[in-house]
């Protein structure tokens, strides 16, 4: 039986979505040339297939974009949803050590690979 690489045999998917931060009274908030602080959030969803995972990811993402007042001056702000960046199936049952993501990287010298990782704990900032 051939395995469909787009279908999770365990029913779990990784969904990433991109949000941008805006001040609601900023005239440039919808300017395609303006720069914005952004966050890419990654979540797990249980779904039947990629389309279902996408829709569940959008539902979660939309829950995180309510306007609020920020800072000491109470400026009206909002995280605005840009969209979904990835929907990936998980192939293993979720447990300690289960592989859920991987990234292929271009060949690099060993000394450069060593610079990509830091001492224990350095990844938390």
GROMACS .gro file of N, CA and C in nm:
model
  375
    1UNK      N    1   0.084  -0.119   0.000
    1UNK     CA    2   0.000   0.000   0.000
    1UNK      C    3   0.089   0.125   0.000
    2UNK      N    4   0.061   0.217  -0.088
    2UNK     CA    5   0.139   0.340  -0.099
    2UNK      C    6   0.091   0.442   0.005
    3UNK      N    7   0.188   0.506   0.070
    3UNK     CA    8   0.158   0.606   0.173
    3UNK      C    9   0.145   0.744   0.110
    4UNK      N   10   0.039   0.816   0.145
    4UNK     CA   11   0.019   0.954   0.098
    4UNK      C   12   0.096   1.046   0.191
    5UNK      N   13   0.201   1.112   0.139
    5UNK     CA   14   0.286   1.198   0.222
    5UNK      C   15   0.212   1.319   0.278
    6UNK      N   16   0.096   1.352   0.224
    6UNK     CA   17   0.018   1.467   0.270
    6UNK      C   18  -0.088   1.429   0.373
    7UNK      N   19  -0.094   1.301   0.409
    7UNK     CA   20  -0.193   1.254   0.505
    7UNK      C   21  -0.123   1.200   0.628
    8UNK      N   22  -0.161   1.251   0.744
    8UNK     CA   23  -0.102   1.203   0.870
    8UNK      C   24  -0.165   1.070   0.909
    9UNK      N   25  -0.085   0.965   0.925
    9UNK     CA   26  -0.142   0.838   0.968
    9UNK      C   27  -0.188   0.840   1.114
   10UNK      N   28  -0.147   0.941   1.190
   10UNK     CA   29  -0.185   0.951   1.331
   10UNK      C   30  -0.286   1.063   1.356
   11UNK      N   31  -0.325   1.136   1.251
   11UNK     CA   32  -0.430   1.237   1.264
   11UNK      C   33  -0.387   1.371   1.320
   12UNK      N   34  -0.257   1.397   1.327
   12UNK     CA   35  -0.206   1.525   1.379
   12UNK      C   36  -0.130   1.600   1.271
   13UNK      N   37  -0.144   1.734   1.276
   13UNK     CA   38  -0.076   1.821   1.180
   13UNK      C   39  -0.014   1.939   1.254
   14UNK      N   40   0.095   1.989   1.198
   14UNK     CA   41   0.159   2.111   1.245
   14UNK      C   42   0.111   2.223   1.153
   15UNK      N   43   0.060   2.330   1.212
   15UNK     CA   44   0.013   2.444   1.134
   15UNK      C   45   0.084   2.569   1.186
   16UNK      N   46   0.143   2.645   1.096
   16UNK     CA   47   0.207   2.771   1.132
   16UNK      C   48   0.131   2.885   1.065
   17UNK      N   49   0.116   2.993   1.140
   17UNK     CA   50   0.048   3.111   1.084
   17UNK      C   51   0.125   3.236   1.122
   18UNK      N   52   0.112   3.338   1.038
   18UNK     CA   53   0.186   3.462   1.053
   18UNK      C   54   0.093   3.576   1.094
   19UNK      N   55   0.133   3.646   1.201
   19UNK     CA   56   0.061   3.764   1.248
   19UNK      C   57   0.151   3.886   1.237
   20UNK      N   58   0.093   4.002   1.212
   20UNK     CA   59   0.170   4.127   1.214
   20UNK      C   60   0.105   4.220   1.315
   21UNK      N   61   0.188   4.301   1.378
   21UNK     CA   62   0.142   4.392   1.484
   21UNK      C   63   0.117   4.529   1.426
   22UNK      N   64  -0.001   4.586   1.452
   22UNK     CA   65  -0.033   4.720   1.401
   22UNK      C   66  -0.093   4.807   1.511
   23UNK      N   67  -0.065   4.936   1.499
   23UNK     CA   68  -0.138   5.036   1.576
   23UNK      C   69  -0.258   5.073   1.490
   24UNK      N   70  -0.375   5.059   1.543
   24UNK     CA   71  -0.496   5.075   1.462
   24UNK      C   72  -0.515   5.215   1.406
   25UNK      N   73  -0.458   5.317   1.470
   25UNK     CA   74  -0.472   5.454   1.421
   25UNK      C   75  -0.359   5.494   1.325
   26UNK      N   76  -0.269   5.401   1.294
   26UNK     CA   77  -0.157   5.430   1.204
   26UNK      C   78  -0.206   5.432   1.060
   27UNK      N   79  -0.183   5.543   0.989
   27UNK     CA   80  -0.227   5.555   0.850
   27UNK      C   81  -0.159   5.454   0.758
   28UNK      N   82  -0.045   5.400   0.800
   28UNK     CA   83   0.030   5.307   0.714
   28UNK      C   84   0.002   5.160   0.748
   29UNK      N   85  -0.097   5.134   0.831
   29UNK     CA   86  -0.120   4.996   0.877
   29UNK      C   87  -0.152   4.898   0.765
   30UNK      N   88  -0.198   4.948   0.650
   30UNK     CA   89  -0.227   4.861   0.536
   30UNK      C   90  -0.138   4.888   0.415
   31UNK      N   91  -0.029   4.960   0.440
   31UNK     CA   92   0.067   4.993   0.334
   31UNK      C   93   0.158   4.874   0.309
   32UNK      N   94   0.155   4.819   0.188
   32UNK     CA   95   0.236   4.702   0.153
   32UNK      C   96   0.386   4.729   0.165
   33UNK      N   97   0.428   4.854   0.165
   33UNK     CA   98   0.570   4.887   0.176
   33UNK      C   99   0.613   4.915   0.320
   34UNK      N  100   0.519   4.924   0.412
   34UNK     CA  101   0.552   4.951   0.553
   34UNK      C  102   0.609   4.825   0.619
   35UNK      N  103   0.687   4.847   0.725
   35UNK     CA  104   0.747   4.735   0.800
   35UNK      C  105   0.666   4.711   0.927
   36UNK      N  106   0.654   4.582   0.962
   36UNK     CA  107   0.575   4.544   1.078
   36UNK      C  108   0.647   4.437   1.159
   37UNK      N  109   0.637   4.446   1.291
   37UNK     CA  110   0.678   4.337   1.377
   37UNK      C  111   0.586   4.220   1.345
   38UNK      N  112   0.642   4.100   1.334
   38UNK     CA  113   0.557   3.984   1.305
   38UNK      C  114   0.597   3.867   1.392
   39UNK      N  115   0.502   3.779   1.413
   39UNK     CA  116   0.523   3.654   1.485
   39UNK      C  117   0.472   3.542   1.397
   40UNK      N  118   0.549   3.434   1.391
   40UNK     CA  119   0.499   3.312   1.328
   40UNK      C  120   0.474   3.213   1.441
   41UNK      N  121   0.349   3.178   1.461
   41UNK     CA  122   0.310   3.083   1.564
   41UNK      C  123   0.290   2.946   1.502
   42UNK      N  124   0.330   2.843   1.575
   42UNK     CA  125   0.316   2.706   1.528
   42UNK      C  126   0.235   2.627   1.630
   43UNK      N  127   0.132   2.560   1.581
   43UNK     CA  128   0.040   2.486   1.667
   43UNK      C  129   0.022   2.343   1.616
   44UNK      N  130  -0.032   2.259   1.701
   44UNK     CA  131  -0.072   2.124   1.664
   44UNK      C  132  -0.224   2.120   1.652
   45UNK      N  133  -0.273   2.054   1.549
   45UNK     CA  134  -0.417   2.033   1.536
   45UNK      C  135  -0.444   1.888   1.498
   46UNK      N  136  -0.553   1.835   1.550
   46UNK     CA  137  -0.599   1.702   1.510
   46UNK      C  138  -0.694   1.724   1.394
   47UNK      N  139  -0.669   1.654   1.283
   47UNK     CA  140  -0.749   1.678   1.163
   47UNK      C  141  -0.755   1.552   1.076
   48UNK      N  142  -0.852   1.549   0.986
   48UNK     CA  143  -0.870   1.436   0.894
   48UNK      C  144  -0.772   1.442   0.777
   49UNK      N  145  -0.736   1.566   0.736
   49UNK     CA  146  -0.649   1.583   0.619
   49UNK      C  147  -0.592   1.724   0.620
   50UNK      N  148  -0.513   1.758   0.517
   50UNK     CA  149  -0.450   1.890   0.510
   50UNK      C  150  -0.552   2.004   0.509
   51UNK      N  151  -0.660   1.987   0.433
   51UNK     CA  152  -0.761   2.092   0.425
   51UNK      C  153  -0.827   2.117   0.560
   52UNK      N  154  -0.860   2.010   0.630
   52UNK     CA  155  -0.920   2.022   0.763
   52UNK      C  156  -0.821   2.088   0.859
   53UNK      N  157  -0.693   2.049   0.851
   53UNK     CA  158  -0.590   2.109   0.936
   53UNK      C  159  -0.577   2.258   0.907
   54UNK      N  160  -0.580   2.295   0.780
   54UNK     CA  161  -0.573   2.437   0.741
   54UNK      C  162  -0.688   2.515   0.805
   55UNK      N  163  -0.809   2.463   0.793
   55UNK     CA  164  -0.926   2.532   0.848
   55UNK      C  165  -0.918   2.545   0.999
   56UNK      N  166  -0.872   2.439   1.066
   56UNK     CA  167  -0.857   2.445   1.212
   56UNK      C  168  -0.749   2.546   1.250
   57UNK      N  169  -0.641   2.550   1.172
   57UNK     CA  170  -0.536   2.648   1.197
   57UNK      C  171  -0.587   2.791   1.182
   58UNK      N  172  -0.667   2.815   1.080
   58UNK     CA  173  -0.724   2.948   1.059
   58UNK      C  174  -0.817   2.986   1.175
   59UNK      N  175  -0.892   2.890   1.225
   59UNK     CA  176  -0.982   2.916   1.338
   59UNK      C  177  -0.902   2.961   1.460
   60UNK      N  178  -0.795   2.888   1.491
   60UNK     CA  179  -0.711   2.925   1.605
   60UNK      C  180  -0.646   3.061   1.581
   61UNK      N  181  -0.594   3.082   1.462
   61UNK     CA  182  -0.527   3.209   1.430
   61UNK      C  183  -0.622   3.327   1.446
   62UNK      N  184  -0.743   3.312   1.400
   62UNK     CA  185  -0.842   3.421   1.410
   62UNK      C  186  -0.876   3.455   1.555
   63UNK      N  187  -0.861   3.358   1.645
   63UNK     CA  188  -0.889   3.384   1.786
   63UNK      C  189  -0.783   3.475   1.849
   64UNK      N  190  -0.670   3.491   1.783
   64UNK     CA  191  -0.559   3.568   1.838
   64UNK      C  192  -0.546   3.708   1.779
   65UNK      N  193  -0.652   3.759   1.718
   65UNK     CA  194  -0.641   3.888   1.650
   65UNK      C  195  -0.744   3.990   1.697
   66UNK      N  196  -0.781   3.980   1.821
   66UNK     CA  197  -0.877   4.078   1.875
   66UNK      C  198  -0.803   4.207   1.913
   67UNK      N  199  -0.861   4.323   1.882
   67UNK     CA  200  -0.797   4.450   1.919
   67UNK      C  201  -0.792   4.467   2.071
   68UNK      N  202  -0.693   4.540   2.117
   68UNK     CA  203  -0.681   4.573   2.259
   68UNK      C  204  -0.602   4.702   2.272
   69UNK      N  205  -0.592   4.754   2.393
   69UNK     CA  206  -0.512   4.874   2.415
   69UNK      C  207  -0.378   4.831   2.472
   70UNK      N  208  -0.272   4.888   2.416
   70UNK     CA  209  -0.137   4.848   2.456
   70UNK      C  210  -0.054   4.964   2.507
   71UNK      N  211   0.042   4.929   2.588
   71UNK     CA  212   0.136   5.028   2.639
   71UNK      C  213   0.076   5.118   2.745
   72UNK      N  214   0.161   5.201   2.804
   72UNK     CA  215   0.115   5.290   2.912
   72UNK      C  216   0.015   5.396   2.864
   73UNK      N  217   0.018   5.426   2.733
   73UNK     CA  218  -0.074   5.527   2.680
   73UNK      C  219  -0.206   5.468   2.631
   74UNK      N  220  -0.222   5.338   2.641
   74UNK     CA  221  -0.346   5.275   2.598
   74UNK      C  222  -0.375   5.292   2.450
   75UNK      N  223  -0.273   5.270   2.367
   75UNK     CA  224  -0.287   5.284   2.222
   75UNK      C  225  -0.366   5.165   2.167
   76UNK      N  226  -0.467   5.190   2.081
   76UNK     CA  227  -0.540   5.078   2.020
   76UNK      C  228  -0.448   5.002   1.924
   77UNK      N  229  -0.430   4.873   1.952
   77UNK     CA  230  -0.341   4.788   1.872
   77UNK      C  231  -0.409   4.656   1.841
   78UNK      N  232  -0.346   4.581   1.751
   78UNK     CA  233  -0.402   4.451   1.714
   78UNK      C  234  -0.295   4.369   1.642
   79UNK      N  235  -0.295   4.238   1.669
   79UNK     CA  236  -0.221   4.144   1.586
   79UNK      C  237  -0.314   4.110   1.471
   80UNK      N  238  -0.269   4.130   1.347
   80UNK     CA  239  -0.351   4.102   1.230
   80UNK      C  240  -0.299   3.977   1.161
   81UNK      N  241  -0.391   3.892   1.123
   81UNK     CA  242  -0.355   3.767   1.057
   81UNK      C  243  -0.312   3.794   0.913
   82UNK      N  244  -0.190   3.751   0.881
   82UNK     CA  245  -0.142   3.759   0.743
   82UNK      C  246  -0.185   3.632   0.670
   83UNK      N  247  -0.170   3.517   0.735
   83UNK     CA  248  -0.214   3.391   0.675
   83UNK      C  249  -0.138   3.271   0.728
   84UNK      N  250  -0.173   3.157   0.674
   84UNK     CA  251  -0.109   3.030   0.708
   84UNK      C  252   0.021   3.019   0.628
   85UNK      N  253   0.129   2.981   0.695
   85UNK     CA  254   0.258   2.965   0.626
   85UNK      C  255   0.291   2.819   0.597
   86UNK      N  256   0.244   2.727   0.681
   86UNK     CA  257   0.272   2.584   0.662
   86UNK      C  258   0.162   2.499   0.721
   87UNK      N  259   0.135   2.388   0.656
   87UNK     CA  260   0.051   2.281   0.711
   87UNK      C  261   0.125   2.152   0.679
   88UNK      N  262   0.169   2.084   0.784
   88UNK     CA  263   0.250   1.964   0.765
   88UNK      C  264   0.195   1.847   0.845
   89UNK      N  265   0.187   1.729   0.784
   89UNK     CA  266   0.141   1.613   0.859
   89UNK      C  267   0.247   1.563   0.956
   90UNK      N  268   0.203   1.506   1.066
   90UNK     CA  269   0.292   1.436   1.160
   90UNK      C  270   0.276   1.288   1.130
   91UNK      N  271   0.387   1.218   1.122
   91UNK     CA  272   0.384   1.077   1.081
   91UNK      C  273   0.396   0.979   1.196
   92UNK      N  274   0.435   1.028   1.315
   92UNK     CA  275   0.454   0.939   1.430
   92UNK      C  276   0.356   0.974   1.540
   93UNK      N  277   0.325   0.874   1.624
   93UNK     CA  278   0.242   0.901   1.742
   93UNK      C  279   0.314   1.002   1.830
   94UNK      N  280   0.239   1.094   1.889
   94UNK     CA  281   0.297   1.194   1.977
   94UNK      C  282   0.341   1.129   2.108
   95UNK      N  283   0.469   1.144   2.139
   95UNK     CA  284   0.529   1.092   2.262
   95UNK      C  285   0.665   1.158   2.277
   96UNK      N  286   0.729   1.142   2.390
   96UNK     CA  287   0.865   1.195   2.407
   96UNK      C  288   0.953   1.144   2.294
   97UNK      N  289   1.020   1.236   2.228
   97UNK     CA  290   1.112   1.200   2.121
   97UNK      C  291   1.050   1.180   1.984
   98UNK      N  292   0.919   1.196   1.971
   98UNK     CA  293   0.855   1.181   1.840
   98UNK      C  294   0.899   1.295   1.749
   99UNK      N  295   0.935   1.260   1.628
   99UNK     CA  296   0.976   1.362   1.531
   99UNK      C  297   0.851   1.425   1.471
  100UNK      N  298   0.841   1.557   1.485
  100UNK     CA  299   0.725   1.625   1.427
  100UNK      C  300   0.763   1.719   1.314
  101UNK      N  301   0.888   1.763   1.310
  101UNK     CA  302   0.935   1.853   1.204
  101UNK      C  303   1.080   1.821   1.172
  102UNK      N  304   1.119   1.849   1.051
  102UNK     CA  305   1.260   1.842   1.014
  102UNK      C  306   1.284   1.945   0.905
  103UNK      N  307   1.407   1.988   0.895
  103UNK     CA  308   1.446   2.086   0.794
  103UNK      C  309   1.573   2.040   0.727
  104UNK      N  310   1.571   2.032   0.596
  104UNK     CA  311   1.693   2.001   0.522
  104UNK      C  312   1.770   2.130   0.501
  105UNK      N  313   1.898   2.125   0.526
  105UNK     CA  314   1.982   2.243   0.512
  105UNK      C  315   2.092   2.216   0.410
  106UNK      N  316   2.134   2.322   0.345
  106UNK     CA  317   2.242   2.311   0.246
  106UNK      C  318   2.371   2.265   0.315
  107UNK      N  319   2.459   2.196   0.243
  107UNK     CA  320   2.586   2.155   0.303
  107UNK      C  321   2.665   2.276   0.352
  108UNK      N  322   2.726   2.259   0.471
  108UNK     CA  323   2.807   2.364   0.533
  108UNK      C  324   2.929   2.300   0.595
  109UNK      N  325   3.031   2.380   0.615
  109UNK     CA  326   3.149   2.331   0.684
  109UNK      C  327   3.112   2.297   0.828
  110UNK      N  328   3.182   2.198   0.886
  110UNK     CA  329   3.155   2.156   1.022
  110UNK      C  330   3.165   2.272   1.120
  111UNK      N  331   3.267   2.358   1.104
  111UNK     CA  332   3.282   2.470   1.197
  111UNK      C  333   3.160   2.563   1.191
  112UNK      N  334   3.100   2.577   1.073
  112UNK     CA  335   2.981   2.661   1.059
  112UNK      C  336   2.857   2.592   1.117
  113UNK      N  337   2.851   2.458   1.102
  113UNK     CA  338   2.741   2.385   1.163
  113UNK      C  339   2.746   2.400   1.315
  114UNK      N  340   2.866   2.394   1.370
  114UNK     CA  341   2.881   2.407   1.515
  114UNK      C  342   2.837   2.544   1.564
  115UNK      N  343   2.850   2.646   1.480
  115UNK     CA  344   2.808   2.781   1.518
  115UNK      C  345   2.655   2.796   1.519
  116UNK      N  346   2.587   2.705   1.449
  116UNK     CA  347   2.440   2.710   1.444
  116UNK      C  348   2.377   2.668   1.576
  117UNK      N  349   2.451   2.592   1.655
  117UNK     CA  350   2.401   2.548   1.786
  117UNK      C  351   2.488   2.612   1.892
  118UNK      N  352   2.429   2.646   2.000
  118UNK     CA  353   2.505   2.709   2.107
  118UNK      C  354   2.517   2.616   2.225
  119UNK      N  355   2.576   2.665   2.330
  119UNK     CA  356   2.585   2.586   2.452
  119UNK      C  357   2.445   2.562   2.508
  120UNK      N  358   2.433   2.460   2.589
  120UNK     CA  359   2.303   2.424   2.650
  120UNK      C  360   2.236   2.548   2.708
  121UNK      N  361   2.110   2.567   2.672
  121UNK     CA  362   2.033   2.678   2.726
  121UNK      C  363   2.043   2.808   2.645
  122UNK      N  364   2.134   2.814   2.549
  122UNK     CA  365   2.151   2.939   2.475
  122UNK      C  366   2.037   2.967   2.378
  123UNK      N  367   1.956   2.867   2.349
  123UNK     CA  368   1.846   2.887   2.255
  123UNK      C  369   1.729   2.960   2.320
  124UNK      N  370   1.728   2.971   2.450
  124UNK     CA  371   1.621   3.044   2.521
  124UNK      C  372   1.667   3.184   2.548
  125UNK      N  373   1.597   3.279   2.492
  125UNK     CA  374   1.638   3.418   2.513
  125UNK      C  375   1.519   3.501   2.551
   0.00000   0.00000   0.00000
